[in-house]
XYZ file of C-alpha atoms in Angstrom:
760
model
C 25.806 -2.332 -6.828
C 26.091 -2.756 -10.964
C 24.025 -5.766 -10.778
C 21.395 -4.389 -8.157
C 21.148 -1.396 -11.430
C 20.794 -3.208 -13.983
C 17.442 -4.789 -12.966
C 16.133 -1.667 -11.632
C 16.253 -0.249 -15.271
C 15.079 -4.237 -17.125
C 12.137 -3.935 -13.852
C 11.520 0.618 -15.281
C 11.252 -0.670 -19.200
C 8.583 -3.650 -18.118
C 6.745 -1.454 -17.018
C 6.852 1.876 -19.679
C 5.781 -0.993 -21.824
C 3.318 -1.279 -20.421
C 1.781 2.029 -19.580
C 2.312 2.113 -24.003
C 1.028 5.141 -25.669
C 0.061 7.075 -22.510
C 4.099 8.522 -21.251
C 5.593 10.802 -23.319
C 8.881 12.332 -22.333
C 8.634 16.676 -23.430
C 11.918 18.125 -23.717
C 13.070 21.662 -23.261
C 12.025 23.506 -25.020
C 13.705 27.361 -24.941
C 10.658 29.894 -23.267
C 9.411 33.285 -23.930
C 9.188 35.838 -21.685
C 7.044 38.973 -22.154
C 7.618 42.207 -19.578
C 3.934 43.831 -19.353
C 5.005 46.359 -16.882
C 7.927 49.349 -16.711
C 6.994 48.496 -12.222
C 9.920 46.907 -10.761
C 7.593 44.875 -8.269
C 8.378 40.983 -7.117
C 4.367 40.786 -6.036
C 1.238 38.006 -7.222
C -0.292 39.502 -9.269
C -0.144 39.693 -13.465
C 2.336 41.880 -14.170
C 4.927 40.426 -14.745
C 8.164 42.745 -14.710
C 11.047 42.182 -15.166
C 12.922 41.548 -11.135
C 10.632 37.828 -11.510
C 10.579 36.760 -15.994
C 14.628 36.548 -14.431
C 13.340 34.564 -10.719
C 10.642 32.582 -13.703
C 13.601 32.334 -16.311
C 16.186 30.916 -13.615
C 13.825 28.355 -12.077
C 11.556 27.073 -15.279
C 8.239 27.777 -13.550
C 5.735 29.676 -13.402
C 6.428 33.354 -11.077
C 3.138 35.588 -10.232
C 2.277 37.248 -13.969
C 5.574 35.247 -15.743
C 4.835 32.304 -18.329
C 7.979 29.501 -17.111
C 11.040 30.129 -18.248
C 12.239 26.516 -19.577
C 15.492 26.015 -21.539
C 17.490 28.444 -23.236
C 15.373 31.123 -22.185
C 13.745 35.250 -23.928
C 12.965 37.782 -22.204
C 11.557 41.211 -24.086
C 9.384 43.813 -23.723
C 6.043 44.128 -24.707
C 6.333 47.781 -24.855
C 9.309 51.421 -24.766
C 9.954 51.525 -20.817
C 12.361 53.138 -18.532
C 12.236 50.060 -15.740
C 14.204 52.585 -12.063
C 15.030 49.394 -9.459
C 13.504 49.833 -6.043
C 16.298 48.760 -2.898
C 18.273 45.876 -4.231
C 19.993 44.801 -8.078
C 18.325 42.526 -10.096
C 18.529 39.025 -9.314
C 22.203 37.270 -10.316
C 21.598 35.307 -13.295
C 22.336 31.020 -12.915
C 20.802 30.269 -15.592
C 20.308 31.175 -19.547
C 18.671 33.949 -20.780
C 18.724 36.594 -23.350
C 16.994 40.130 -22.948
C 15.748 41.360 -26.347
C 14.960 45.197 -25.860
C 12.932 48.014 -28.089
C 16.432 50.017 -28.348
C 18.812 51.217 -26.655
C 16.628 54.795 -26.430
C 13.232 52.597 -25.393
C 14.687 50.278 -23.264
C 16.338 51.964 -20.597
C 16.850 49.610 -16.941
C 18.756 51.749 -13.958
C 19.881 50.862 -10.812
C 18.544 54.913 -9.653
C 17.261 58.111 -11.378
C 20.640 60.132 -9.832
C 23.742 59.791 -12.128
C 26.684 58.338 -9.064
C 29.069 60.350 -11.805
C 27.814 63.300 -12.656
C 24.876 63.790 -8.910
C 23.167 66.260 -10.831
C 21.322 68.302 -8.462
C 23.383 66.702 -5.237
C 20.598 63.457 -6.034
C 20.919 60.214 -3.736
C 22.314 57.201 -6.245
C 21.809 54.374 -5.728
C 23.978 51.120 -3.599
C 23.756 48.547 -5.572
C 24.630 47.427 -9.202
C 21.849 46.839 -12.015
C 23.326 42.050 -13.388
C 25.451 39.781 -11.924
C 26.218 37.048 -14.206
C 26.769 33.482 -11.817
C 29.369 31.034 -12.586
C 25.988 28.584 -13.980
C 24.276 31.946 -15.607
C 24.881 32.996 -19.229
C 23.177 36.109 -19.803
C 22.494 38.214 -23.103
C 22.067 42.050 -23.484
C 20.127 42.154 -26.769
C 18.958 46.552 -27.871
C 18.375 48.511 -24.419
C 20.949 50.760 -21.379
C 22.266 49.806 -18.097
C 22.644 52.618 -16.836
C 23.364 54.086 -12.422
C 24.810 50.911 -10.729
C 27.143 52.501 -8.007
C 29.573 49.752 -5.802
C 31.382 51.673 -3.878
C 33.387 50.837 -0.825
C 30.915 47.871 0.615
C 27.613 47.767 -0.555
C 27.370 45.462 -2.790
C 26.244 41.651 -2.259
C 28.963 39.960 -3.768
C 32.095 41.329 -5.300
C 30.898 44.051 -2.548
C 33.251 46.509 -4.729
C 32.829 46.147 -8.109
C 31.076 46.126 -11.284
C 28.757 48.938 -11.397
C 26.745 48.196 -13.786
C 27.684 44.448 -14.366
C 29.240 41.910 -11.871
C 29.896 38.881 -14.347
C 31.144 36.367 -12.389
C 32.778 33.069 -13.498
C 29.331 32.995 -16.165
C 29.267 34.300 -19.728
C 27.842 38.475 -20.722
C 26.946 39.143 -24.121
C 26.397 42.253 -24.327
C 24.854 43.634 -27.796
C 23.350 46.690 -29.637
C 23.480 47.910 -26.219
C 24.581 51.553 -23.578
C 25.739 51.388 -20.315
C 26.224 54.829 -18.891
C 26.958 56.638 -15.705
C 27.410 53.544 -13.236
C 30.123 53.292 -11.097
C 32.537 51.433 -9.183
C 35.976 50.761 -6.986
C 36.333 47.839 -10.348
C 35.017 47.706 -13.122
C 32.637 50.970 -13.337
C 30.444 49.877 -16.069
C 31.683 46.055 -16.037
C 33.814 43.795 -13.709
C 34.551 40.410 -15.589
C 35.529 37.910 -13.745
C 37.312 35.025 -14.705
C 34.076 35.271 -17.676
C 34.096 35.736 -20.341
C 32.424 39.570 -21.751
C 32.058 39.928 -25.894
C 30.525 43.451 -26.526
C 29.762 44.279 -29.551
C 27.865 47.257 -31.772
C 28.321 48.800 -28.077
C 28.790 52.044 -25.728
C 30.158 52.482 -22.902
C 30.815 55.865 -22.539
C 30.681 58.536 -18.992
C 31.347 55.324 -16.289
C 33.489 55.794 -13.751
C 35.572 53.571 -11.200
C 38.311 54.500 -7.807
C 40.286 51.315 -7.720
C 41.131 50.323 -11.499
C 39.337 50.139 -15.052
C 36.841 53.299 -15.518
C 34.329 51.342 -18.563
C 36.033 47.277 -18.112
C 38.684 45.776 -15.258
C 38.918 42.171 -17.469
C 40.530 39.919 -13.872
C 41.497 36.736 -14.945
C 38.667 36.710 -17.297
C 38.353 37.180 -21.252
C 37.318 40.648 -23.321
C 36.447 40.956 -26.808
C 35.087 44.337 -27.755
C 33.892 44.902 -31.623
C 32.759 48.040 -34.316
C 31.826 49.508 -30.139
C 32.516 52.793 -28.450
C 34.575 53.872 -24.727
C 34.065 57.539 -24.711
C 34.574 60.088 -21.580
C 34.109 56.975 -18.834
C 37.381 58.535 -15.819
C 39.685 56.083 -13.600
C 40.489 58.685 -10.859
C 42.704 57.513 -8.687
C 45.088 54.070 -11.130
C 44.910 52.667 -13.767
C 42.603 51.904 -16.732
C 40.559 54.845 -17.804
C 38.839 52.269 -19.824
C 39.996 49.069 -19.995
C 42.446 47.541 -16.952
C 42.864 44.016 -18.315
C 44.677 41.363 -16.432
C 43.187 38.720 -18.696
C 42.969 38.325 -22.790
C 41.556 41.795 -24.483
C 40.737 41.283 -28.116
C 39.513 44.792 -29.853
C 38.815 45.557 -33.701
C 36.979 48.120 -35.193
C 36.932 50.033 -32.574
C 36.536 53.508 -30.766
C 37.900 55.058 -27.851
C 37.204 58.672 -27.476
C 38.072 60.835 -23.811
C 38.866 58.626 -21.905
C 41.167 59.192 -18.900
C 42.738 58.340 -15.672
C 46.612 58.499 -13.735
C 48.028 55.618 -15.866
C 46.502 54.566 -19.041
C 43.347 57.179 -20.188
C 41.745 53.895 -22.405
C 43.777 50.559 -21.697
C 46.618 49.294 -18.957
C 47.796 46.531 -20.354
C 49.097 43.530 -17.397
C 48.520 40.057 -19.740
C 47.835 40.163 -23.246
C 46.117 42.621 -26.149
C 44.705 42.937 -29.623
C 43.643 45.460 -30.804
C 43.590 45.064 -34.324
C 42.177 48.283 -36.878
C 41.249 50.297 -34.120
C 41.383 54.505 -32.786
C 42.550 55.921 -30.080
C 41.955 60.011 -29.808
C 42.102 63.112 -27.407
C 42.444 60.214 -24.264
C 44.969 61.339 -20.981
C 46.345 60.033 -18.271
C 50.180 61.605 -16.347
C 51.556 57.833 -17.903
C 50.486 56.821 -21.521
C 47.697 59.271 -22.443
C 46.396 56.784 -24.124
C 47.449 53.476 -23.463
C 50.420 52.281 -20.709
C 51.490 48.746 -21.070
C 53.440 46.211 -18.223
C 52.824 43.002 -20.469
C 52.617 41.603 -23.828
C 49.942 43.902 -26.297
C 50.035 44.304 -30.562
C 48.333 47.114 -32.038
C 47.681 45.928 -36.130
C 46.466 48.830 -38.208
C 45.289 51.407 -35.560
C 45.860 55.336 -35.580
C 45.849 56.952 -31.546
C 45.301 61.339 -32.600
C 45.079 63.738 -30.075
C 46.174 61.539 -27.277
C 48.050 63.520 -23.789
C 50.072 62.089 -20.994
C 53.593 63.635 -18.685
C 55.304 60.517 -21.151
C 53.479 58.733 -24.083
C 51.438 60.722 -24.605
C 49.361 58.111 -26.334
C 51.649 54.951 -25.362
C 53.938 54.572 -22.609
C 55.714 50.661 -22.848
C 57.177 49.604 -19.512
C 58.437 46.747 -18.726
C 56.437 45.175 -21.902
C 57.042 44.160 -25.282
C 54.656 46.414 -28.057
C 53.921 44.659 -30.823
C 53.114 46.831 -33.335
C 52.303 47.026 -37.320
C 50.427 49.287 -40.397
C 49.808 51.917 -36.778
C 49.651 56.012 -36.789
C 51.355 56.946 -34.010
C 50.921 61.058 -34.386
C 48.946 64.855 -32.967
C 49.871 63.790 -29.237
C 49.477 66.620 -27.455
C 51.641 66.330 -24.468
C 54.181 63.559 -23.352
C 55.727 62.300 -26.664
C 54.120 59.958 -29.237
C 55.656 56.744 -27.880
C 57.666 55.816 -24.671
C 59.767 52.982 -24.229
C 61.175 51.931 -21.399
C 60.642 47.174 -22.046
C 61.457 45.422 -25.796
C 59.361 46.256 -29.200
C 59.039 43.773 -30.640
C 56.708 43.525 -34.089
C 57.710 46.440 -35.876
C 56.466 46.913 -39.275
C 55.241 50.229 -41.469
C 54.274 52.336 -38.846
C 54.180 55.848 -38.518
C 54.921 57.549 -35.466
C 55.114 61.654 -36.089
C 57.964 62.274 -33.804
C 59.606 58.895 -34.445
C 59.417 57.484 -31.177
C 59.167 53.894 -30.914
C 61.090 53.226 -33.569
C 59.304 52.897 -36.984
C 59.245 53.340 -40.284
C 57.558 56.351 -41.516
C 57.366 59.831 -39.036
C 55.890 62.993 -40.096
C 52.532 64.600 -40.472
C 50.221 61.327 -41.168
C 47.519 64.786 -42.740
C 44.110 63.397 -40.256
C 41.202 64.278 -40.856
C 39.076 65.980 -37.027
C 37.589 62.301 -35.771
C 33.756 62.201 -37.393
C 31.701 59.915 -38.942
C 32.704 59.250 -42.069
C 30.821 55.834 -42.448
C 30.832 52.761 -40.709
C 29.147 52.270 -37.274
C 32.802 53.814 -35.287
C 34.230 57.372 -35.810
C 37.600 57.816 -37.415
C 39.931 60.092 -38.607
C 40.271 59.693 -42.623
C 43.366 60.415 -44.170
C 43.379 62.795 -45.896
C 44.625 63.293 -50.098
C 48.599 63.670 -49.885
C 49.549 61.897 -46.848
C 52.377 59.371 -46.023
C 49.630 56.652 -44.692
C 48.036 55.723 -47.453
C 49.685 52.597 -50.101
C 51.829 53.013 -47.041
C 51.235 49.968 -45.776
C 51.724 45.297 -45.266
C 50.150 43.146 -47.245
C 51.387 40.924 -44.948
C 49.797 42.604 -41.843
C 46.906 44.322 -43.251
C 43.384 42.525 -42.141
C 40.744 42.574 -44.910
C 38.402 45.420 -44.481
C 39.854 48.623 -42.532
C 38.283 49.913 -38.887
C 34.475 50.404 -41.134
C 34.152 47.817 -43.154
C 35.465 49.259 -46.163
C 37.798 46.797 -47.993
C 41.379 47.135 -47.850
C 43.851 47.203 -49.781
C 42.391 50.646 -52.000
C 44.985 52.151 -54.930
C 44.858 56.095 -53.468
C 48.425 56.811 -54.838
C 48.906 57.913 -58.154
C 51.353 54.692 -58.299
C 49.516 51.952 -59.897
C 48.108 49.156 -58.151
C 46.053 48.527 -54.184
C 48.359 48.371 -52.167
C 47.088 49.025 -47.807
C 47.479 51.978 -45.667
C 48.683 52.870 -42.732
C 45.977 53.005 -39.993
C 42.786 51.649 -39.174
C 41.250 54.471 -41.912
C 41.874 53.302 -46.080
C 41.931 56.184 -48.421
C 39.823 56.622 -51.078
C 39.899 58.492 -54.195
C 36.223 57.823 -55.029
C 34.719 60.439 -54.139
C 31.352 59.610 -56.304
C 28.268 59.138 -54.190
C 25.557 56.585 -55.354
C 22.325 57.659 -56.738
C 18.629 55.874 -57.100
C 18.065 55.604 -60.920
C 14.463 53.648 -60.388
C 12.098 52.163 -58.618
C 10.024 49.862 -59.772
C 7.055 50.951 -57.878
C 4.494 52.543 -60.502
C 2.285 56.073 -59.744
C -0.583 54.189 -59.561
C -2.194 51.068 -58.071
C -6.088 50.067 -58.732
C -7.814 48.998 -55.819
C -7.101 45.037 -53.290
C -3.629 44.914 -55.829
C -1.021 47.200 -53.195
C 2.221 46.325 -54.459
C 4.059 43.886 -51.239
C 7.544 43.833 -52.973
C 9.079 46.494 -55.557
C 12.685 47.386 -55.978
C 14.824 50.014 -56.328
C 17.865 50.593 -58.798
C 21.394 52.252 -57.532
C 23.254 53.835 -59.550
C 26.963 51.936 -58.118
C 27.394 48.943 -55.937
C 26.269 49.595 -52.619
C 28.125 48.427 -48.649
C 26.561 45.429 -48.118
C 28.423 43.589 -45.157
C 27.509 41.230 -42.956
C 23.975 40.497 -41.147
C 21.360 43.582 -41.730
C 21.991 46.211 -39.302
C 25.032 48.084 -40.280
C 23.615 52.068 -39.820
C 24.729 52.032 -44.024
C 23.614 49.221 -44.499
C 22.111 49.005 -48.073
C 19.497 45.579 -46.391
C 19.025 47.635 -43.370
C 15.260 47.861 -43.394
C 15.941 51.441 -41.297
C 16.933 53.030 -45.118
C 13.410 52.642 -46.140
C 10.780 54.252 -45.279
C 7.390 53.352 -46.931
C 4.252 55.614 -45.511
C 0.759 55.826 -46.503
C -0.278 60.657 -45.066
C -2.647 59.222 -42.837
C -5.986 60.556 -41.422
C -4.953 64.789 -42.590
C -4.323 63.625 -46.489
C -0.648 64.783 -46.059
C 2.816 63.556 -46.418
C 4.760 64.973 -42.919
C 7.604 63.355 -42.670
C 9.979 64.670 -44.266
C 13.086 63.500 -44.084
C 14.913 60.067 -43.084
C 16.231 61.935 -40.588
C 13.183 62.951 -38.880
C 11.677 60.344 -38.859
C 8.072 59.371 -38.795
C 5.537 62.659 -37.890
C 2.151 63.639 -37.212
C -0.205 61.240 -37.413
C 1.827 59.407 -40.907
C 1.296 55.436 -40.943
C 4.778 53.015 -41.611
C 3.818 50.327 -43.346
C 6.192 48.004 -41.847
C 8.848 46.661 -44.356
C 9.999 43.059 -43.291
C 13.167 42.402 -45.316
C 15.369 43.231 -47.821
C 18.238 41.709 -50.504
C 20.536 42.914 -52.232
C 21.959 41.603 -55.705
C 25.654 43.234 -55.951
C 25.589 42.241 -60.303
C 22.676 45.208 -60.564
C 22.737 46.931 -58.036
C 18.994 45.768 -57.167
C 17.414 46.128 -53.752
C 14.535 43.606 -53.185
C 12.610 46.044 -50.253
C 10.053 43.417 -48.913
C 6.710 44.655 -47.143
C 4.720 42.768 -44.028
C 1.910 42.187 -46.899
C -0.258 44.318 -49.902
C -0.125 47.639 -49.654
C -4.700 49.000 -49.163
C -5.831 51.462 -50.152
C -4.236 54.943 -50.058
C -1.965 57.909 -50.061
C 1.259 56.237 -50.316
C 5.427 58.366 -50.459
C 8.367 55.867 -50.479
C 12.197 56.713 -49.296
C 15.301 55.822 -49.631
C 17.481 57.314 -46.816
C 20.005 59.579 -48.182
C 20.169 61.470 -44.852
C 20.432 58.651 -42.342
C 22.346 56.383 -44.817
C 22.787 53.845 -47.816
C 26.425 54.010 -49.354
C 28.094 52.228 -51.698
C 30.912 50.858 -50.989
C 33.927 53.166 -49.309
C 31.293 54.286 -48.055
C 29.975 57.550 -50.028
C 26.681 58.418 -48.874
C 24.109 58.598 -50.372
C 22.980 61.651 -52.475
C 26.530 62.871 -50.621
C 23.837 62.208 -47.745
C 21.964 66.250 -47.897
C 18.937 64.196 -49.034
C 16.177 61.713 -49.033
C 15.510 59.337 -52.585
C 11.285 60.008 -52.501
C 8.421 58.111 -55.028
C 4.671 59.179 -53.830
C 2.394 56.819 -55.404
C -1.682 56.009 -54.434
C -3.119 52.390 -53.907
C -7.427 52.835 -55.378
C -6.972 56.163 -55.877
C -5.489 58.389 -59.277
C -1.055 58.544 -58.513
C 1.071 61.244 -60.429
C 4.966 59.062 -59.075
C 6.464 62.349 -58.370
C 9.490 61.965 -57.088
C 13.115 63.964 -55.612
C 16.411 62.371 -54.852
C 17.462 61.475 -59.130
C 13.902 62.518 -60.632
C 11.566 61.445 -63.024
C 11.937 64.272 -65.428
C 9.316 65.078 -68.652
C 11.468 63.897 -71.750
C 12.642 66.625 -74.633
C 12.693 63.338 -76.965
C 9.980 59.999 -77.951
C 13.696 57.170 -78.390
C 12.697 53.864 -75.914
C 15.838 53.472 -75.706
C 19.796 55.275 -74.794
C 22.393 54.027 -77.494
C 24.465 51.389 -77.687
C 28.100 52.666 -77.712
C 30.624 49.520 -76.676
C 31.459 46.872 -78.156
C 33.006 43.585 -76.132
C 36.106 44.098 -74.443
C 39.455 42.826 -75.493
C 38.491 41.185 -78.376
C 37.624 42.798 -82.156
C 33.855 43.313 -83.431
C 34.228 43.025 -87.271
C 31.403 45.437 -88.238
C 29.674 45.849 -91.958
C 29.563 48.630 -93.682
C 27.346 51.866 -92.769
C 24.796 52.635 -94.426
C 24.312 55.399 -96.504
C 20.620 55.721 -94.895
C 22.778 55.740 -91.234
C 25.774 58.104 -92.907
C 26.317 60.802 -90.426
C 26.090 64.221 -90.360
C 30.301 66.031 -90.236
C 29.412 69.455 -88.663
C 33.027 71.437 -89.522
C 35.174 72.142 -86.212
C 32.820 71.708 -84.027
C 34.966 69.549 -80.868
C 34.628 68.358 -77.307
C 36.910 68.260 -74.823
C 36.912 66.368 -71.599
C 40.569 68.109 -69.536
C 40.378 65.834 -66.845
C 39.707 62.616 -69.299
C 42.011 64.234 -71.597
C 39.518 63.102 -74.474
C 39.571 65.394 -77.898
C 37.942 64.549 -80.499
C 35.275 65.335 -83.486
C 30.922 65.748 -83.058
C 30.251 64.595 -86.088
C 25.656 63.907 -85.520
C 24.302 60.798 -86.051
C 20.798 60.832 -87.642
C 17.290 58.660 -85.531
C 15.831 56.086 -86.791
C 11.837 56.070 -87.501
C 12.052 54.081 -84.475
C 13.264 57.011 -82.690
C 16.602 55.303 -82.365
C 19.941 56.382 -83.415
C 22.392 53.876 -84.446
C 26.263 54.704 -83.311
C 28.096 51.762 -84.623
C 30.411 53.606 -87.409
C 31.150 56.403 -84.833
C 34.569 55.046 -83.677
C 36.771 57.896 -82.409
C 33.601 59.746 -82.876
C 32.033 61.474 -80.398
C 27.649 61.472 -82.090
C 25.689 63.845 -81.373
C 22.010 62.947 -81.301
C 20.297 64.469 -83.990
C 16.222 65.048 -82.422
C 18.325 66.328 -78.565
C 19.626 70.710 -79.035
C 22.127 71.631 -81.656
C 25.813 71.004 -78.300
C 25.859 75.493 -77.448
C 22.513 76.167 -78.131
C 20.056 76.109 -74.783
C 18.347 72.922 -73.931
C 19.885 69.781 -73.493
C 22.549 68.350 -76.688
C 22.835 64.735 -75.744
C 27.019 63.492 -76.713
C 27.979 59.105 -77.739
C 30.516 57.908 -77.078
C 32.111 54.467 -77.308
C 33.436 53.494 -73.783
C 35.374 50.002 -76.063
C 36.631 50.641 -79.084
C 35.470 47.759 -81.980
C 38.831 46.454 -81.734
C 37.903 46.456 -78.337
C 40.153 48.356 -77.240
C 38.989 51.276 -74.664
C 37.323 53.662 -75.894
C 36.433 57.410 -76.377
C 34.109 57.916 -73.117
C 36.263 54.349 -71.451
C 36.136 57.113 -68.504
C 33.791 59.203 -67.961
C 32.803 57.440 -64.421
C 35.243 58.690 -63.065
C 33.877 62.783 -63.906
C 33.244 64.239 -61.256
C 30.629 66.973 -59.787
C 32.929 70.836 -61.131
C 34.812 68.540 -63.763
C 34.609 71.397 -67.457
C 33.858 69.941 -70.655
C 34.754 72.132 -73.342
C 32.808 72.866 -77.021
C 35.196 73.678 -78.903
C 33.307 76.843 -82.519
C 33.786 78.805 -85.210
C 36.497 79.706 -82.409
C 34.993 80.006 -79.198
C 35.099 77.573 -75.959
C 32.240 76.936 -74.234
C 33.062 75.730 -70.996
C 30.330 73.555 -69.234
C 30.381 72.493 -65.883
C 29.629 68.185 -64.632
C 26.062 68.895 -62.291
C 25.679 65.125 -62.446
C 26.588 61.234 -62.565
C 23.983 58.896 -63.050
C 23.928 54.727 -63.795
C 20.357 53.316 -65.373
C 18.898 50.822 -67.130
C 19.506 51.342 -71.363
C 15.466 52.145 -71.233
C 15.825 54.796 -68.521
C 15.519 57.270 -70.725
C 13.335 59.996 -69.041
C 16.821 62.071 -67.512
C 19.009 61.869 -70.016
C 16.379 63.280 -72.606
C 14.736 65.922 -69.949
C 13.047 69.123 -71.573
C 15.440 70.815 -70.420
C 15.356 75.270 -71.907
C 15.747 77.404 -70.018
C 19.487 76.836 -69.981
C 22.461 75.474 -72.421
C 23.092 72.105 -71.087
C 25.000 68.961 -72.651
C 24.044 65.081 -71.606
C 27.490 62.750 -72.300
C 26.190 58.588 -72.739
C 28.119 55.983 -72.639
C 27.848 52.182 -71.898
C 29.359 51.102 -68.617
C 28.961 46.940 -67.133
C 29.575 44.685 -69.761
C 27.771 40.606 -69.000
C 29.764 38.649 -70.892
C 26.605 36.323 -70.584
C 24.603 38.191 -73.010
C 27.631 40.169 -74.547
C 25.500 43.147 -73.574
C 26.715 46.611 -70.663
C 23.407 45.958 -68.202
C 23.648 50.349 -67.689
C 24.617 53.616 -69.353
C 26.636 55.763 -67.541
C 25.076 59.579 -67.271
C 26.542 62.682 -67.146
C 24.720 66.503 -67.609
C 27.039 69.902 -68.169
C 25.885 73.232 -67.750
C 27.475 75.842 -69.669
C 28.453 78.564 -67.595
C 31.531 80.503 -69.780
C 31.915 81.755 -73.105
C 35.395 82.410 -73.817
C 37.392 83.023 -77.758
C 39.581 80.668 -78.635
């Protein structure tokens, strides 16, 4: 046989050589198949339905109105569709297919219009699931919703009572940026993972139910990985695991489980191996184990359990299994105690259990906020000031970030040094929100010269996690809007939260890059903007955040800037403002020397001598600052030389005299000539409402901080704003030393307004 096979190969080689260039070998490339109808059909017409697209992808052949699949196929949609299946589930996935929706609210694939969990109006639900993945299949679902599938009793053709939404039967299933809701089955309300691999990321499983295990997911001898996701309001009516019934390998990271319920294990019943990190369990309930019922081995790290309830084990019941837990909070259980152990406790490191059950290192109230949006992809219970969990974790097991993606550790208490916190939330004492200090757009562009990109400068470093889809990410295109005013010549779009409205026309943003060193985002458009009137929104209401997830403009407003192409623009902005200056100065003063080295100063020229202003003294109680104010003369070029201020505070001549009505600008060094911290070293730490006091002639003029901004050295409009309605102080110093060119990149500008005058 070997001899004959060899001869055949020789003959075949000779034959191919005779054909020469007439024979080419074509590799199998991935195909793109476009669904162009919401109708669930299998009809030979011009339409390509989702059902037909899956057949084309599975068979690598054109089918009805769908182009042929080839290799790994991607199915997408030409519009936003709600697809309601007719009579049966979609064809089982037998090849490698990715189905890309247009967003979970825009692409909906449902077995029926009737929700089998809630049965609104007594409707009749489907008797089939939505998707099935076979042993040879690999399915990725991205940015869509799967709902209203039902597999109870013996009604579904494969795995007759398993996987109401999706049955993964020895295949590979990945769910990203998607929602599974209102699905029902005897096992695995939304998904049954049978000896397969299931990965869920940035997704929501909500309102699913089961009667025989796993209201959300049943993991049978498979691998289940859940990241940055939410499982909520899932239920198991007669047994185990309102959220997950695990009989395989389960790994959970950065996720939320809330308001799930079951007889045993409101969230998880574990009968194999489970690992949970940086996750929150809140308001779940069961008869036994309000959040977790553990029969086998479970490991919990930096997780938070709060407000769960049960007859026994309000949050955790460990029955014959091994509970390993570290840096974890278990508290505020509504019934059943916090933790009930009838097995063994293995690793037990730096845990805080309020009622001292399960032998923790710490006990007592951890002082948690309600469950809420504290930034990041999932909700959390924040640690409040003074919590015993702050800086009390074990660094050896602490993850690099918390559940939200905020870096660990942060220094959250009065003791020097940053130590990891206990629980899923890392506390920060920094509550200064970022602002936009500058954008590179100009008020008016000539016709044909519209911008194709622009930069946005922030007051501090902002959040830039991997990728560009996180809702707080500075590089997420959804956090910027550029709109043209449309046919009615009026901007109808009012905020990022409200979205683009009426006849406003949205320009396409293709990408954003971010330079953390300069706090600068570069926004790239799909092309140069044509003639028209435009408004830029940098989103604070939806929103960009800093590295500890304080939101832009405190989440109260967006930054906007108006400009025109081929017209006369005003360059009007809101959110930081482009105020009218009160002086012609072209740059802010240089108020810092190189840190950690001595700078030798020349003698101060007589022409630059600072004026003595009597008993004029500035005090900042929160910074422990109190120093004499001297007058700094303005040079012919409208600048001020503050080189010789030393430990004094300089009033910039040509601005309002301190305590008088108007804008009085004061400056001091962030680092003095000796290389040590200067008078204004901690100016950036001032918060809204902090007091600044001017002492003059036996009286105290009390000002309160209203704004704090980080600006470029030549961005003068805010600092020298023309204010004449009240008495204001504006304090300036340097920030952001760059050793490469021995200069400071930014200026910190703090504005305060007079609120009262008292006798000393």
